[in-house]
CSV table of C-alpha atoms and ligand atoms in Angstrom, one decimal:
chain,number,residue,atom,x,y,z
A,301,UNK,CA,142.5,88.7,245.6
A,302,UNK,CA,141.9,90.0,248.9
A,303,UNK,CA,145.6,91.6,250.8
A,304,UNK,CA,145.2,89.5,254.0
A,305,UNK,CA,145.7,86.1,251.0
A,306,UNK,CA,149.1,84.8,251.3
A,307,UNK,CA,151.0,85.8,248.1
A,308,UNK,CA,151.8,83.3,246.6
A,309,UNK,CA,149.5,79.9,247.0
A,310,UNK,CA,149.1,76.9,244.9
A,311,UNK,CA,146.1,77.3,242.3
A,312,UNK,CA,143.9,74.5,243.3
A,313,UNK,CA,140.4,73.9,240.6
A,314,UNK,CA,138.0,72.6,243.0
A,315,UNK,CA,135.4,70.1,241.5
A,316,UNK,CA,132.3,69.3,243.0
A,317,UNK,CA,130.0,66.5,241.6
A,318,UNK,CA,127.4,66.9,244.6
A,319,UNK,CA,126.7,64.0,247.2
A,320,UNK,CA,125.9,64.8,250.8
A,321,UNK,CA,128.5,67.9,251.0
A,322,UNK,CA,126.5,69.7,248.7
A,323,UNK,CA,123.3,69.2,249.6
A,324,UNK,CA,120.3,70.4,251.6
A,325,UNK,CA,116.6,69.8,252.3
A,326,UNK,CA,114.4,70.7,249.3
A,327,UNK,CA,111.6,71.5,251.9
A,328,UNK,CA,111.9,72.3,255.8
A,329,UNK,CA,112.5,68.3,257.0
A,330,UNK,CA,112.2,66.9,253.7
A,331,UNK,CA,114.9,64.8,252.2
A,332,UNK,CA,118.2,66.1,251.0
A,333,UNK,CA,119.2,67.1,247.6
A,334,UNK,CA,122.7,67.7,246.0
A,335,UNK,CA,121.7,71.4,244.9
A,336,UNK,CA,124.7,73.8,246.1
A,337,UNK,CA,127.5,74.5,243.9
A,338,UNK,CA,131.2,74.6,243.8
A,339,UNK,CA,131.4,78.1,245.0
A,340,UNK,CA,128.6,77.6,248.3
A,341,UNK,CA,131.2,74.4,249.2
A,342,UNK,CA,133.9,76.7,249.4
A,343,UNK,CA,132.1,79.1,251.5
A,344,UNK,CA,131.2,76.2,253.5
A,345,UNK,CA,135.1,75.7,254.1
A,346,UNK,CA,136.5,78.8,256.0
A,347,UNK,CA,140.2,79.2,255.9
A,348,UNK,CA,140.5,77.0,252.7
A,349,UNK,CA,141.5,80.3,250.4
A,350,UNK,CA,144.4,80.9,252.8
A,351,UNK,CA,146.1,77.6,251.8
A,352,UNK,CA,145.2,77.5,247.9
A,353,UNK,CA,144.1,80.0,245.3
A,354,UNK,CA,140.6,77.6,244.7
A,355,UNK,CA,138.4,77.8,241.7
A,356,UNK,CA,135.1,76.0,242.1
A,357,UNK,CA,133.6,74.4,239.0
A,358,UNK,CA,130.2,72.7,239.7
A,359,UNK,CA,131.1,69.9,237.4
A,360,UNK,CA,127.6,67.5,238.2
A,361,UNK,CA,125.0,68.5,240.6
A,362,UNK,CA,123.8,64.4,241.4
A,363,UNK,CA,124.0,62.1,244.3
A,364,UNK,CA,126.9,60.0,244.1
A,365,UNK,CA,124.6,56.9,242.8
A,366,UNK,CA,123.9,58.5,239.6
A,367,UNK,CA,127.5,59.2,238.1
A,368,UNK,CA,128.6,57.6,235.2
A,369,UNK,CA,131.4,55.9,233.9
A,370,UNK,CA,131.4,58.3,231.4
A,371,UNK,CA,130.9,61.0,234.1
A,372,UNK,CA,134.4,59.8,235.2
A,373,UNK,CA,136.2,59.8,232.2
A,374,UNK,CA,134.8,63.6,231.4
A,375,UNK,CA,136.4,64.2,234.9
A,376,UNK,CA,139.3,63.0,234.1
A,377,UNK,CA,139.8,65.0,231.4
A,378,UNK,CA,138.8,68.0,232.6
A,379,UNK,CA,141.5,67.2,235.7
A,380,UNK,CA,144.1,66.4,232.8
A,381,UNK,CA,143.1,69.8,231.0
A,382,UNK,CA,143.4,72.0,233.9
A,383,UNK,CA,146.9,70.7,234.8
A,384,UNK,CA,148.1,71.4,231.2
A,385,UNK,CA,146.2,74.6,231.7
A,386,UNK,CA,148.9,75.5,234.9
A,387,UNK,CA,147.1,74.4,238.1
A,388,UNK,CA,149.2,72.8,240.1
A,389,UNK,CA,146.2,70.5,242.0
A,390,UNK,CA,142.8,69.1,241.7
A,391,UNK,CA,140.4,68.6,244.9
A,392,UNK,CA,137.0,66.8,244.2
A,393,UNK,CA,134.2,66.8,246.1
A,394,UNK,CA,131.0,64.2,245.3
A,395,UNK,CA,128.7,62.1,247.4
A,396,UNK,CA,130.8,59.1,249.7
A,397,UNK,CA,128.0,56.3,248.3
A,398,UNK,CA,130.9,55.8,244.9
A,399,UNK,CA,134.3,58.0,246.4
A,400,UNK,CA,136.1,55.1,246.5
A,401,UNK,CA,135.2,54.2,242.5
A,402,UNK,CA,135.9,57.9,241.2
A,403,UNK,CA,138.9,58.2,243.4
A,404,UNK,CA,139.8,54.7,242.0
A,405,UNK,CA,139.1,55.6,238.5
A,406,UNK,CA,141.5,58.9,238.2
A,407,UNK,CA,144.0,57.3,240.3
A,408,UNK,CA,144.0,55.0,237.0
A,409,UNK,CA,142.8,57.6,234.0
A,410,UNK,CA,144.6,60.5,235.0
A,411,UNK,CA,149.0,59.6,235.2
A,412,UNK,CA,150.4,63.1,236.1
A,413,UNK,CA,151.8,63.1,239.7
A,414,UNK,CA,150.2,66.6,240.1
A,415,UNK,CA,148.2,65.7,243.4
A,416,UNK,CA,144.2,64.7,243.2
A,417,UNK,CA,142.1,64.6,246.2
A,418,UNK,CA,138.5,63.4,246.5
A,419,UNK,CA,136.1,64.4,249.5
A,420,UNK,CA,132.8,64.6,250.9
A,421,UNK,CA,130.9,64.5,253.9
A,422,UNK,CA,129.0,62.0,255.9
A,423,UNK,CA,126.6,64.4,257.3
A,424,UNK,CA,125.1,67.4,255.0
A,425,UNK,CA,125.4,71.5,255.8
A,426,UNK,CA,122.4,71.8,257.8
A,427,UNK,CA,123.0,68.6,260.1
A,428,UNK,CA,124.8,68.9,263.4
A,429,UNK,CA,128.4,68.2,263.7
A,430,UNK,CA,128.6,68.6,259.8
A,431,UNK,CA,132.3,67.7,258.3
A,432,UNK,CA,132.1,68.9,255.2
A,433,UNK,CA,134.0,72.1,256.1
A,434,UNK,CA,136.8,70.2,257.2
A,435,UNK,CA,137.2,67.5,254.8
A,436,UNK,CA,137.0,70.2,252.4
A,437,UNK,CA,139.8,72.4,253.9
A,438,UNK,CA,142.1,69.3,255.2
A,439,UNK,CA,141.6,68.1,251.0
A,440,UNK,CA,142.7,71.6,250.3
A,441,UNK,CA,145.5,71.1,253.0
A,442,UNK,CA,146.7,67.9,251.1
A,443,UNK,CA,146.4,68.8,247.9
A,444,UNK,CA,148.6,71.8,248.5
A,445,UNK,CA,151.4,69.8,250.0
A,446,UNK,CA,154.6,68.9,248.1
A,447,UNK,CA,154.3,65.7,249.7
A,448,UNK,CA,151.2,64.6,248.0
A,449,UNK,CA,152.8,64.8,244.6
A,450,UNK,CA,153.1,61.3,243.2
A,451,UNK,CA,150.5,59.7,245.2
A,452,UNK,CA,148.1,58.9,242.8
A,453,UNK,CA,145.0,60.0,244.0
A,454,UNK,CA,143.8,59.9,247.5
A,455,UNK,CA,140.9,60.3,249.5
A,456,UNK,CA,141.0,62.8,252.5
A,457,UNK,CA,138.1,62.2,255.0
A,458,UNK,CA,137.9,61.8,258.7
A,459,UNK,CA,141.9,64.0,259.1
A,460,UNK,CA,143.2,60.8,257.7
A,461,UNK,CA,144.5,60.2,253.8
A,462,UNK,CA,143.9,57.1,252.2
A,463,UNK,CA,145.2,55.7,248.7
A,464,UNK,CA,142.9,55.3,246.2
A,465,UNK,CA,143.7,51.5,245.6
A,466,UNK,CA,143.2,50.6,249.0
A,467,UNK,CA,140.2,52.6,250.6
A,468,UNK,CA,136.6,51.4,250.8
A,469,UNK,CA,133.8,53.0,252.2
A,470,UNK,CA,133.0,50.9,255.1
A,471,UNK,CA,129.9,52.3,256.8
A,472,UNK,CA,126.5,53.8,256.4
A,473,UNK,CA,126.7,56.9,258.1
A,474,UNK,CA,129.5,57.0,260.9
A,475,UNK,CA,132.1,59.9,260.1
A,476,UNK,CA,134.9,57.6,260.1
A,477,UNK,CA,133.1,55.3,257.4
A,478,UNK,CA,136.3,55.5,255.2
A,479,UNK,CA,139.0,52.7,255.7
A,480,UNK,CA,142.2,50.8,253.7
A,481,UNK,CA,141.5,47.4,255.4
A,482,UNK,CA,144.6,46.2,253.5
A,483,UNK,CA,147.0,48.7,254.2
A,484,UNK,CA,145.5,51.3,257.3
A,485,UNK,CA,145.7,55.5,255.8
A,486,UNK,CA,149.0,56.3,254.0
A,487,UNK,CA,148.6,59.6,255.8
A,488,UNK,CA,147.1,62.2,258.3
A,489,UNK,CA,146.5,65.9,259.0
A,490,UNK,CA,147.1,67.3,262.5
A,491,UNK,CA,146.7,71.2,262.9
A,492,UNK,CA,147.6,72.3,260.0
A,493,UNK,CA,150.2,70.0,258.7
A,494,UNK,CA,150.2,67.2,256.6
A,495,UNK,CA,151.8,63.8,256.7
A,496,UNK,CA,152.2,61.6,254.6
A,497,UNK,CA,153.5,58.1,255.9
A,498,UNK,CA,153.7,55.9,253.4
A,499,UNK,CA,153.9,56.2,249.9
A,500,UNK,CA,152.1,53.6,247.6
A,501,UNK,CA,154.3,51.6,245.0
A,502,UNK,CA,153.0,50.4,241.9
A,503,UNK,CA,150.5,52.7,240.4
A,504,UNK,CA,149.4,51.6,237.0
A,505,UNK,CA,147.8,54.3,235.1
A,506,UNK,CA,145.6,52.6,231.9
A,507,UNK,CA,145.7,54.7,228.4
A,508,UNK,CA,142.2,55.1,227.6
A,509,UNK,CA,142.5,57.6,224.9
A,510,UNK,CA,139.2,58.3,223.1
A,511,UNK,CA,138.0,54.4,224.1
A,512,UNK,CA,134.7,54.4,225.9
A,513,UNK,CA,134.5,52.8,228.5
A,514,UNK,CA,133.2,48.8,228.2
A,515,UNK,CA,130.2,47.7,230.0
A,516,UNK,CA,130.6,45.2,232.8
A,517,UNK,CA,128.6,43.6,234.8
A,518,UNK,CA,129.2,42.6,238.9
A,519,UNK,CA,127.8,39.9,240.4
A,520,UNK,CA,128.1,38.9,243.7
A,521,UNK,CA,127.8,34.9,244.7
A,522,UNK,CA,126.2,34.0,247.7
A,523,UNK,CA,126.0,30.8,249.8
A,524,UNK,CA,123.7,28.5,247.5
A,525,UNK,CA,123.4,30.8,244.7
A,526,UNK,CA,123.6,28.8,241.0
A,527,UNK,CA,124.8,31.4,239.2
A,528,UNK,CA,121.6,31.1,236.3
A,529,UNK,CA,122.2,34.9,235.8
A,530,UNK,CA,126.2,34.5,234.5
A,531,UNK,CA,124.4,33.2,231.3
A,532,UNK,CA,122.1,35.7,230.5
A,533,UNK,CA,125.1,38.5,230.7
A,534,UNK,CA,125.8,38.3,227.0
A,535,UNK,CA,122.6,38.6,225.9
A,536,UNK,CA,121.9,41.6,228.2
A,537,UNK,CA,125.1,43.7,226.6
A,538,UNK,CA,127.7,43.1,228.8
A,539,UNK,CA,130.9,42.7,227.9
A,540,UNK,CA,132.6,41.3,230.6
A,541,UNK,CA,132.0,40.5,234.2
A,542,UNK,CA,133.8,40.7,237.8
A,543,UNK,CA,132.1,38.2,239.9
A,544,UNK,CA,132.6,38.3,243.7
A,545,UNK,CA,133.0,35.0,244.5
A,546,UNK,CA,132.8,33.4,248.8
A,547,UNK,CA,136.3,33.8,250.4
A,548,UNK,CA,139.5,33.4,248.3
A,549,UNK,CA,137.3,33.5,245.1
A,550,UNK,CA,134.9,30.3,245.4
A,551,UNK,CA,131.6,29.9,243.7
A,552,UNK,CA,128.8,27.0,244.0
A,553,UNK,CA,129.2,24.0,241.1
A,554,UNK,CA,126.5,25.0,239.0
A,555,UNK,CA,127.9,28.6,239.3
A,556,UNK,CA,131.6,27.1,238.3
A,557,UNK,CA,130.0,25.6,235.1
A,558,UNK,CA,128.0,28.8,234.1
A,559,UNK,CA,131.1,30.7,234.5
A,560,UNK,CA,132.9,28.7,232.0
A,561,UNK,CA,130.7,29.1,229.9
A,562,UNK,CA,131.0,32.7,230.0
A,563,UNK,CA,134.5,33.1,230.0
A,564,UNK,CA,134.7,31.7,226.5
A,565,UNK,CA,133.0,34.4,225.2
A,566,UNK,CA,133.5,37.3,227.3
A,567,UNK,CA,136.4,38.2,230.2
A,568,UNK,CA,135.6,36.7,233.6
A,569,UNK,CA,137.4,38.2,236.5
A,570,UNK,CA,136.7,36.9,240.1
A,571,UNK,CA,137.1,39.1,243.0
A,572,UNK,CA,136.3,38.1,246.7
A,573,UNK,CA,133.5,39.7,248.3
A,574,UNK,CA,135.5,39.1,251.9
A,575,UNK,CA,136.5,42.9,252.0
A,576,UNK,CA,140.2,42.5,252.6
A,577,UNK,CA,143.0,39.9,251.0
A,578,UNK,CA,144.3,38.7,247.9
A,579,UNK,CA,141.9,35.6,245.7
A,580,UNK,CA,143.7,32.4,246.2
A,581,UNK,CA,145.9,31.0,243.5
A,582,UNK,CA,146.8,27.3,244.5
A,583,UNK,CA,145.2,26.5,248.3
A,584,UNK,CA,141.8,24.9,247.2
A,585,UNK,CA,141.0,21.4,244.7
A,586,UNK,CA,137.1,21.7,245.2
A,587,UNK,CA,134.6,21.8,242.6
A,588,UNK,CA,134.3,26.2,242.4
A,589,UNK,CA,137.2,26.7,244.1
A,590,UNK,CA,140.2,28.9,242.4
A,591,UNK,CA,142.4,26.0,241.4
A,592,UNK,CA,139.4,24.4,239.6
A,593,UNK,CA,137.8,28.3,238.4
A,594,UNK,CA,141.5,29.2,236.7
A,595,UNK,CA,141.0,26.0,235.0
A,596,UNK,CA,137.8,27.5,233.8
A,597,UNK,CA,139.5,30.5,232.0
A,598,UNK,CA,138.8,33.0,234.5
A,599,UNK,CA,141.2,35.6,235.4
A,600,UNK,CA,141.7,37.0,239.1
A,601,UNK,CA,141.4,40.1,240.5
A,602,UNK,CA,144.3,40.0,243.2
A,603,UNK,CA,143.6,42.4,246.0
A,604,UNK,CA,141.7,44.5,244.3
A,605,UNK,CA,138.0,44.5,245.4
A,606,UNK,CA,135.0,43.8,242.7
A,607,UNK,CA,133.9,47.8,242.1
A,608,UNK,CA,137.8,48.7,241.7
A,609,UNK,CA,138.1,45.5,239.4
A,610,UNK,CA,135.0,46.2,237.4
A,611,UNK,CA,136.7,49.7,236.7
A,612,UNK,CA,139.8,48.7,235.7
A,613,UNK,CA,138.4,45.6,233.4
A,614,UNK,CA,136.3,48.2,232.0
A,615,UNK,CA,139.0,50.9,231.0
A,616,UNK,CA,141.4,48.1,230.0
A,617,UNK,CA,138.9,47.0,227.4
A,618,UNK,CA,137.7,50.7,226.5
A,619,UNK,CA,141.5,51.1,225.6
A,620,UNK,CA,141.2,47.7,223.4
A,621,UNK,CA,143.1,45.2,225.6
A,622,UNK,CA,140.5,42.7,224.9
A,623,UNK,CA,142.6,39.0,224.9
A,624,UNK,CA,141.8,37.8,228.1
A,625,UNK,CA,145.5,36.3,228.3
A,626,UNK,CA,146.6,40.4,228.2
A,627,UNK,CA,143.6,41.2,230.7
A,628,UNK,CA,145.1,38.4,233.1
A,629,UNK,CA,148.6,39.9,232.8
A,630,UNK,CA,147.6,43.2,233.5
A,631,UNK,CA,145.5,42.3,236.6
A,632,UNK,CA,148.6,40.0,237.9
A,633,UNK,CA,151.3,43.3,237.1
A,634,UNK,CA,149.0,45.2,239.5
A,635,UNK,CA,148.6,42.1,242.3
A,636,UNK,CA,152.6,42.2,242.3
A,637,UNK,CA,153.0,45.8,243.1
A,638,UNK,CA,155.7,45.7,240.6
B,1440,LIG,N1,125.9,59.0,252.0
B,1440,LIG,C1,126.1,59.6,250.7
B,1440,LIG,C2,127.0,60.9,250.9
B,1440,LIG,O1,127.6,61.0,251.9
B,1440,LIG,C3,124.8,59.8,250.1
B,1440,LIG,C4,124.8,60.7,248.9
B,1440,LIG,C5,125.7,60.4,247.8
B,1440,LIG,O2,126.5,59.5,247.8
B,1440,LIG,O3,125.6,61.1,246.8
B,1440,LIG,O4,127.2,61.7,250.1
């Protein structure tokens, strides 16, 4: 340890999984890969060894689209080795395409309030006005804070720190793609300090032990769209499905007939495709609509959005909640914040 490193600072294992903060051009104005490790991100991140003694593990090397589910779950364990090993923090750093669903997916694999931070860059190391640097050393920043204990994980991007549960990855390339339509950041950095605003309530951590996680299949339903798909599901190895349904969680009539069909052989759980707000329970009698759907034997996905409802269906039934009466319940404890 160099003598100019503040004696004592919290030991910090960085992870990297790759995405736009690690990559470059394979050839001079070709496209970008995810090929630099743990230890270049760091370097990329002046200043970040001052807050936290960091150890870089290149954990993946892939762009963010081709992580697993069982990518996630390995990362989760490793995070849940590494605090039993003494680090007091875990920072992450993959592609922003799927933050929001590996952000999402510790905040509910991993239940110690040691502090987890995900990060990543909109625009790669050789780009101009490159952020990586930053995000990485405001995630560093967070993650070293006593305030961030408890938090579940979050998301640093942009100088502002978002809940897992609530943020969403809202555009293509702009730096400030990352949002929490529901709620607005729980928290920002501004020099060098931290804040952390508000703290979410509610956090439901789901005990997957060895379970694998179960396949499920998301749908989305568009204006005019039958819904011929819902019955091949089964056949193609799914075992369950999160359908984003129009508004409030409203599908066409043919759809509303394929998806009963499905729910009596597999859990059906309808999410809205609207971005922001809780599926109706009671405001609509029409043929698809959520009144006539629950009648169905679906179950509803509250306010969480279909990729976060896909994961958590998915570990539930990895860890062998399987009656969709259970499923149901645990989806509703979650809508209530409770
Ligand atoms: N826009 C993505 C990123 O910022 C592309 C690459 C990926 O998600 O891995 O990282």
């Amino acid at each position: 340890m160099s003598s100019a490193l503040p004696a004592s600072r919290p030991k910090i294992v960085l992870l990297s999984l790759g995405g736009t903060i690690a990559s470059a051009p394979a050839t001079p104005g070709g496209g970008s890969l995810p090929t630099l490790t743990a230890t270049d991100i760091v370097a990329g991140a002046p200043g970040a060894e001052q807050v936290a003694e960091l150890v870089p593990v290149s954990f993946r090397q892939l762009p963010s689209s081709h992580l697993t589910l069982v990518d996630l779950v390995a990362l989760a364990r490793e995070i849940e080795d590494r605090f039993a090993d003494g680090f007091d923090a875990a920072v992450v750093t993959q592609g922003t395409d799927t933050i929001e669903e590996t952000a999402f997916a510790l905040d509910l694999l991993v239940a110690d309030s040691k502090a987890i931070v995900v990060t990543g860059a909109m625009r790669g190391p050789s780009i101009l006005g490159a952020e990586g640097g930053a995000n990485l050393l405001a995630a560093v920043r967070v993650a070293a804070s006593p305030a961030a204990r408890g938090l579940g994980t979050v998301v640093a991007m942009n100088d502002e720190v978002h809940a897992a549960r609530w943020v969403q990855k809202t555009h293509t390339s702009n730096v400030a793609a990352f949002r929490s339509p529901m709620t607005g950041p729980i928290g920002w950095l501004a020099e060098e300090a931290v804040r952390i605003a508000v703290r979410p309530v509610g956090r439901e951590p789901v005990a997957l032990g060895a379970g694998a996680p179960a396949d499920i299949a998301l749908l989305a339903m568009p204006l005019g769209e039958d819904g011929r798909l819902i019955g091949r599901l089964a056949e193609a190895g799914y075992e369950g499905a999160v359908i984003e349904a129009m508004g409030g969680g409203h599908v066409t009539p043919s759809a509303a007939e394929a998806l009963e069909r499905c729910a009596a052989t597999m859990p059906v759980v309808i999410a809205s495709r609207s971005g922001a707000g809780e599926t109706l329970r009671r405001t609509y009698g029409f043929v698809g609509s959520e009144i006539d759907l629950a009648a169905r034997g679906v179950i509803f996905a509250g306010w969480l959005p279909g990729p976060k409802a896909r994961l958590l269906l998915s570990f539930l039934m990895g860890a062998g909640v399987r009656d969709p009466r259970a499923i149901a319940a645990e989806f509703e404890r979650r809508r209530e914040l409770s």
